[in-house]
Short mmCIF file of C-alpha atoms in Angstrom, two decimals:
data_model
loop_
_atom_site.label_atom_id
_atom_site.label_comp_id
_atom_site.label_asym_id
_atom_site.label_seq_id
_atom_site.Cartn_x
_atom_site.Cartn_y
_atom_site.Cartn_z
CA MET A 211 107.63 88.75 126.06
CA LYS A 212 105.45 85.90 126.25
CA THR A 213 106.34 82.47 126.85
CA TYR A 214 106.54 80.56 123.62
CA GLU A 215 108.08 84.24 122.59
CA LYS A 216 111.16 83.01 125.78
CA ILE A 217 110.58 79.57 124.13
CA TYR A 218 111.38 80.21 120.38
CA GLN A 219 114.76 82.50 121.84
CA VAL A 220 116.52 79.75 122.92
CA LEU A 221 115.59 77.35 120.68
CA SER A 222 116.30 79.59 117.46
CA GLN A 223 120.20 80.24 119.68
CA ALA A 224 120.53 77.12 120.52
CA ASP A 225 123.02 74.78 118.48
CA ASN A 226 120.96 71.12 119.49
CA PHE A 227 117.98 70.05 121.39
CA VAL A 228 116.59 71.59 124.10
CA THR A 229 115.52 69.65 127.22
CA GLY A 230 111.76 70.37 128.59
CA GLU A 231 113.35 69.96 131.56
CA VAL A 232 116.31 72.76 130.52
CA LEU A 233 113.31 75.53 129.21
CA GLY A 234 111.32 74.83 132.65
CA LYS A 235 114.54 75.47 134.77
CA ASP A 236 115.60 78.38 133.29
CA LEU A 237 111.70 79.95 132.55
CA GLY A 238 110.63 79.40 135.89
CA ILE A 239 107.79 77.51 133.88
CA SER A 240 106.08 73.82 134.57
CA ARG A 241 106.87 71.30 131.66
CA THR A 242 103.38 71.90 130.82
CA ALA A 243 103.65 75.19 130.16
CA VAL A 244 106.97 74.36 128.07
CA TRP A 245 104.86 72.34 125.69
CA LYS A 246 102.02 74.69 125.62
CA ALA A 247 104.80 77.35 123.73
CA ILE A 248 105.98 74.32 121.80
CA GLN A 249 102.32 73.81 120.63
CA THR A 250 102.31 77.60 120.01
CA LEU A 251 104.23 77.84 118.19
CA GLU A 252 103.76 74.90 115.57
CA SER A 253 100.20 76.39 115.47
CA LYS A 254 102.41 79.34 114.08
CA GLY A 255 103.82 77.80 111.52
CA LEU A 256 107.26 77.39 113.23
CA VAL A 257 108.44 73.25 112.19
CA ILE A 258 110.62 71.88 115.21
CA GLU A 259 111.48 68.38 115.88
CA SER A 260 110.87 66.69 119.68
CA VAL A 261 112.90 63.56 120.82
CA LYS A 262 112.49 62.11 123.46
CA ASN A 263 114.88 62.15 126.58
CA ARG A 264 116.52 64.75 124.17
CA GLY A 265 113.76 67.73 123.44
CA TYR A 266 113.40 70.04 121.02
CA ARG A 267 115.29 71.43 117.72
CA LEU A 268 113.67 74.60 115.90
CA LEU A 269 114.22 72.80 112.27
CA SER A 270 112.95 76.14 110.28
CA GLY A 271 110.50 78.86 110.25
CA ASP A 272 110.67 82.46 112.69
CA LEU A 273 108.44 84.28 115.21
CA PHE A 274 107.68 87.45 114.61
CA LEU A 275 108.80 89.43 117.99
CA PRO A 276 107.96 92.90 117.59
CA ASP A 277 109.54 94.22 120.93
CA GLU A 278 112.94 93.08 118.90
CA ILE A 279 112.06 95.48 115.81
CA GLU A 280 111.38 98.91 118.48
CA GLN A 281 114.57 97.31 119.83
CA MET A 282 116.64 97.89 116.47
CA THR A 283 114.47 100.23 114.97
CA GLY A 284 112.60 102.93 117.45
CA ILE A 285 110.12 102.53 116.46
CA LYS A 286 106.89 101.83 117.45
CA VAL A 287 105.04 98.75 116.50
CA PHE A 288 101.55 97.13 115.61
CA PHE A 289 101.16 93.71 115.55
CA ASN A 290 98.23 92.82 114.61
CA GLU A 291 97.66 87.96 114.67
CA LYS A 292 94.73 88.46 112.59
CA SER A 293 94.89 91.90 110.05
CA SER A 294 93.24 92.05 107.26
CA SER A 295 94.88 94.65 105.91
CA THR A 296 98.45 96.49 107.50
CA GLN A 297 97.55 99.19 104.69
CA LEU A 298 93.93 99.19 106.28
CA ASP A 299 95.21 98.69 110.55
CA ALA A 300 97.61 102.09 109.46
CA LYS A 301 94.39 104.14 108.54
CA ALA A 302 92.44 102.51 112.00
CA GLY A 303 95.54 103.99 113.75
CA ILE A 304 95.94 107.50 112.39
CA GLU A 305 92.11 107.88 113.74
CA LYS A 306 93.03 106.52 116.76
CA GLY A 307 96.06 109.11 116.77
CA ASP A 308 99.28 106.85 117.25
CA PRO A 309 102.57 108.07 116.76
CA ALA A 310 104.44 108.39 113.50
CA PRO A 311 106.70 107.34 112.80
CA ALA A 312 104.43 104.06 113.22
CA LEU A 313 104.89 100.04 111.78
CA TYR A 314 101.97 98.50 111.55
CA LEU A 315 103.11 93.82 111.23
CA ALA A 316 101.41 91.37 110.39
CA PRO A 317 101.42 87.61 109.67
CA SER A 318 98.92 87.88 106.62
CA GLN A 319 97.04 89.89 105.18
CA THR A 320 92.82 88.45 104.68
CA ALA A 321 91.65 90.89 102.04
CA ALA A 322 95.20 92.40 100.69
CA LYS A 323 95.14 94.68 98.09
CA GLY A 324 98.24 95.68 96.24
CA ARG A 325 98.10 98.88 93.47
CA PHE A 326 95.28 98.88 92.00
CA SER A 327 93.27 97.61 93.75
CA ARG A 328 94.97 93.92 92.63
CA GLN A 329 94.59 91.47 95.09
CA PHE A 330 97.35 89.81 95.73
CA PHE A 331 98.76 86.67 96.72
CA THR A 332 99.21 86.38 100.63
CA PRO A 333 100.12 83.15 101.83
CA GLU A 334 99.86 82.17 105.92
CA THR A 335 103.66 81.69 107.03
CA GLY A 336 107.01 83.16 105.25
CA GLY A 337 105.43 86.31 104.23
CA ILE A 338 106.69 89.36 105.47
CA TYR A 339 103.69 92.29 105.51
CA MET A 340 104.08 95.28 106.98
CA SER A 341 103.19 99.62 106.62
CA MET A 342 105.05 102.37 107.66
CA HIS A 343 102.87 105.13 108.86
CA LEU A 344 104.43 108.70 108.05
CA HIS A 345 103.48 112.47 109.40
CA PRO A 346 105.09 114.79 106.53
CA GLU A 347 102.57 117.57 106.19
CA LEU A 348 104.39 119.20 102.54
CA PRO A 349 103.41 120.33 100.27
CA PHE A 350 102.96 117.82 97.21
CA LYS A 351 105.56 119.03 94.66
CA GLN A 352 108.10 118.79 98.34
CA LEU A 353 107.68 115.04 99.29
CA PRO A 354 109.80 112.49 98.67
CA SER A 355 110.33 110.10 96.63
CA TYR A 356 108.77 107.57 98.91
CA THR A 357 108.17 104.84 97.06
CA LEU A 358 111.91 105.22 95.34
CA MET A 359 113.59 105.81 98.98
CA ALA A 360 111.38 102.15 99.99
CA ALA A 361 111.97 100.37 96.83
CA THR A 362 116.29 100.98 97.13
CA SER A 363 116.02 100.24 101.19
CA VAL A 364 114.66 96.73 100.25
CA VAL A 365 117.38 96.02 98.24
CA LYS A 366 119.62 97.32 99.84
CA ALA A 367 118.72 95.39 102.93
CA ILE A 368 118.59 91.65 101.37
CA SER A 369 121.61 92.73 99.96
CA ARG A 370 123.10 93.81 103.45
CA LEU A 371 121.98 90.58 105.29
CA THR A 372 122.02 87.62 103.37
CA GLU A 373 124.19 88.83 99.48
CA ILE A 374 121.71 88.19 98.19
CA GLU A 375 121.17 91.17 94.74
CA THR A 376 118.07 91.85 93.53
CA ASP A 377 116.30 94.48 91.53
CA ILE A 378 113.91 96.68 91.04
CA LYS A 379 111.65 97.01 87.84
CA TRP A 380 109.33 100.67 88.21
CA VAL A 381 107.99 101.74 89.92
CA ASN A 382 107.60 99.56 93.26
CA ASP A 383 107.90 96.59 92.71
CA ILE A 384 111.65 93.95 93.55
CA TYR A 385 113.28 91.10 91.69
CA LEU A 386 115.14 88.42 91.83
CA HIS A 387 115.70 86.05 89.06
CA GLY A 388 112.95 87.57 86.52
CA LYS A 389 110.25 87.00 89.41
CA LYS A 390 108.80 89.21 91.87
CA VAL A 391 109.10 88.81 95.02
CA ALA A 392 108.13 91.96 96.81
CA GLY A 393 105.62 94.58 95.93
CA ILE A 394 105.40 98.15 97.74
CA LEU A 395 102.35 99.99 98.09
CA THR A 396 102.13 103.64 98.13
CA GLU A 397 99.10 106.55 100.09
CA ALA A 398 98.60 109.86 100.51
CA VAL A 399 96.46 111.58 102.43
CA SER A 400 95.95 115.35 102.34
CA SER A 401 93.95 117.97 104.38
CA ILE A 402 91.60 120.77 102.28
CA GLU A 403 92.02 123.09 104.87
CA THR A 404 95.84 123.90 104.17
CA GLY A 405 96.32 121.97 100.88
CA LEU A 406 99.33 120.12 102.96
CA ILE A 407 99.74 115.75 102.66
CA THR A 408 98.86 115.43 106.03
CA ASP A 409 100.40 110.96 106.40
CA VAL A 410 102.08 109.03 104.52
CA ILE A 411 101.65 105.37 104.73
CA ILE A 412 103.77 102.60 102.90
CA GLY A 413 102.93 99.44 102.40
CA MET A 414 105.00 96.34 101.61
CA GLY A 415 104.24 92.52 100.51
CA ILE A 416 107.64 90.26 101.35
CA ASN A 417 107.98 86.53 100.37
CA PHE A 418 110.69 85.85 102.52
CA HIS A 419 109.84 82.05 102.32
CA VAL A 420 107.48 80.89 101.13
CA THR A 421 107.69 77.59 99.69
CA ASP A 422 104.21 77.34 98.20
CA PHE A 423 102.68 79.49 95.38
CA PRO A 424 100.34 78.99 93.37
CA GLU A 425 100.03 77.73 89.57
CA GLU A 426 99.54 80.80 87.97
CA LEU A 427 101.86 82.69 90.40
CA GLN A 428 104.27 80.00 90.12
CA SER A 429 106.24 81.72 87.36
CA LYS A 430 105.86 84.80 88.34
CA ALA A 431 106.68 85.16 92.28
CA ALA A 432 109.53 83.94 94.40
CA SER A 433 111.01 84.47 97.15
CA VAL A 434 113.87 85.66 99.09
CA PHE A 435 114.87 82.68 100.36
CA SER A 436 113.73 79.34 99.19
CA GLU A 437 115.83 76.95 102.01
CA LYS A 438 116.42 77.40 105.36
CA PRO A 439 116.14 81.25 105.75
CA THR A 440 119.59 82.36 106.91
CA ILE A 441 118.20 85.53 108.83
CA THR A 442 115.43 86.14 110.90
CA ARG A 443 112.02 88.74 108.66
CA ASN A 444 112.79 90.57 112.47
CA GLN A 445 115.91 91.26 111.67
CA LEU A 446 114.73 91.98 107.32
CA ILE A 447 112.16 94.95 108.53
CA SER A 448 114.34 96.57 110.72
CA GLU A 449 117.45 96.74 108.38
CA ILE A 450 114.91 97.74 105.82
CA TRP A 451 113.72 101.02 108.14
CA ASN A 452 116.33 101.48 109.55
CA ILE A 453 117.70 101.74 105.44
CA PHE A 454 115.48 103.67 104.69
CA PHE A 455 115.26 106.44 107.69
CA ASN A 456 119.38 106.55 108.34
CA ILE A 457 120.57 106.59 105.02
CA PRO A 458 120.30 109.99 102.93
CA LYS A 459 117.75 110.69 100.28
CA ALA A 460 119.83 111.57 97.41
CA ASP A 461 121.93 108.12 97.49
CA LEU A 462 118.91 105.79 97.60
CA ILE A 463 117.46 107.17 94.29
CA ARG A 464 120.97 106.84 93.45
CA VAL A 465 120.90 103.54 95.02
CA TYR A 466 117.08 102.81 92.78
CA LYS A 467 118.64 103.78 88.92
CA GLU A 468 121.42 101.59 89.86
CA LYS A 469 119.40 98.64 91.02
CA SER A 470 116.78 99.24 87.91
CA LEU A 471 114.87 96.93 85.82
CA VAL A 472 113.82 99.00 83.54
CA LEU A 473 116.69 101.67 81.98
CA ASP A 474 118.25 101.46 79.27
CA ARG A 475 116.08 98.83 78.51
CA GLN A 476 113.49 98.12 75.88
CA VAL A 477 109.73 98.83 76.65
CA THR A 478 105.79 99.26 76.46
CA PHE A 479 103.23 101.23 78.18
CA ILE A 480 99.61 101.76 77.61
CA GLU A 481 98.12 105.24 77.46
CA ASN A 482 95.01 106.29 76.57
CA ASN A 483 94.41 102.85 74.71
CA ARG A 484 97.22 103.24 73.18
CA VAL A 485 100.55 100.88 72.65
CA TYR A 486 103.97 102.60 72.58
CA LYS A 487 107.17 100.77 72.62
CA GLY A 488 110.83 103.08 73.57
CA ILE A 489 113.76 103.01 75.45
CA ALA A 490 113.73 103.41 78.92
CA THR A 491 115.84 106.22 79.12
CA ASP A 492 115.98 107.66 82.65
CA ILE A 493 114.56 108.20 85.87
CA THR A 494 114.11 111.49 87.64
CA ASP A 495 114.26 111.68 91.71
CA THR A 496 111.04 112.68 91.85
CA GLY A 497 110.09 109.29 90.83
CA GLN A 498 108.99 109.79 87.62
CA LEU A 499 109.92 107.28 84.61
CA ILE A 500 111.37 109.26 80.90
CA VAL A 501 110.80 107.27 78.11
CA GLN A 502 112.34 107.08 73.96
CA LEU A 503 110.07 105.97 72.16
CA GLU A 504 110.61 105.05 68.15
CA ASN A 505 109.78 108.31 66.68
CA GLY A 506 112.65 110.41 69.39
CA GLN A 507 109.21 111.91 70.92
CA LYS A 508 109.67 112.08 74.42
CA LYS A 509 106.90 110.81 77.12
CA ILE A 510 107.88 111.76 80.83
CA LEU A 511 105.49 108.35 83.23
CA ASN A 512 104.73 109.30 85.80
CA SER A 513 102.84 106.64 86.88
CA GLY A 514 101.42 102.73 85.55
CA GLU A 515 102.62 100.12 84.50
CA VAL A 516 105.16 98.92 82.19
CA SER A 517 106.21 95.33 80.69
CA LEU A 518 109.91 94.60 79.20
CA SER A 519 110.14 93.57 75.80
CA SER A 520 112.47 91.04 76.94
CA TRP A 521 113.69 89.58 80.32
#
């Protein structure tokens, strides 16, 4: 573990100021090394109060600790300080032969894209950007509903750790009080020779504690925490994947339906350049949305976007 990571752990667990002398003595380093580590932490977005003769105190922010996440989940973590996209990091990992499952994690992204290759906002601090690589080797029809399972895992993890209740907008967005706080993108790689899905990459972007959204997003996006977080990003990441891998699929699908924003609501969607309106009546175990149209016809949606007629 790096020096600045050790100092972060000490400060994050302290109730008050910790002097540079104590930090240096406990870690076996010089006061100059302590000061440099503090500067490193501040460069990573942490706010640290420094008072002469009293020392240092962590006011806000946290630090990604891949080793801690690995210990809590048993999953290999690859951390990229300067990632263009964790989805691309995962794809590069597949090419290199990295083990699976594996988690690719970054503090921000310079070329992040969501569904339909849309760009999305990724601030320098306060977010969680990660991609999980799985190696299922299954026919497409036998693949678990990974997007649904991942969405439920995010909702349940937030609820367990913070008692904050979020909802799911079909198929891959997490909402809090009518604003988006997280999105999920699932991609699959198939083998022409075997016809099997060899690899799946589940990407997540979570607004953990983002304090400054662009003006055009302020009415649409929010953070899990608007004030100082009560947990760390490491804890939330670990809880998400522990839920994903350890709770039975059927239970995750059931909770997905319970937390759905669209079920029993009027929705609109576009198909073949035609606008449809109806009531979302069910979500299948494979993630399809069933909509009862105004004329009594049923539509089964496999993907795409729906809009709620009212919030």
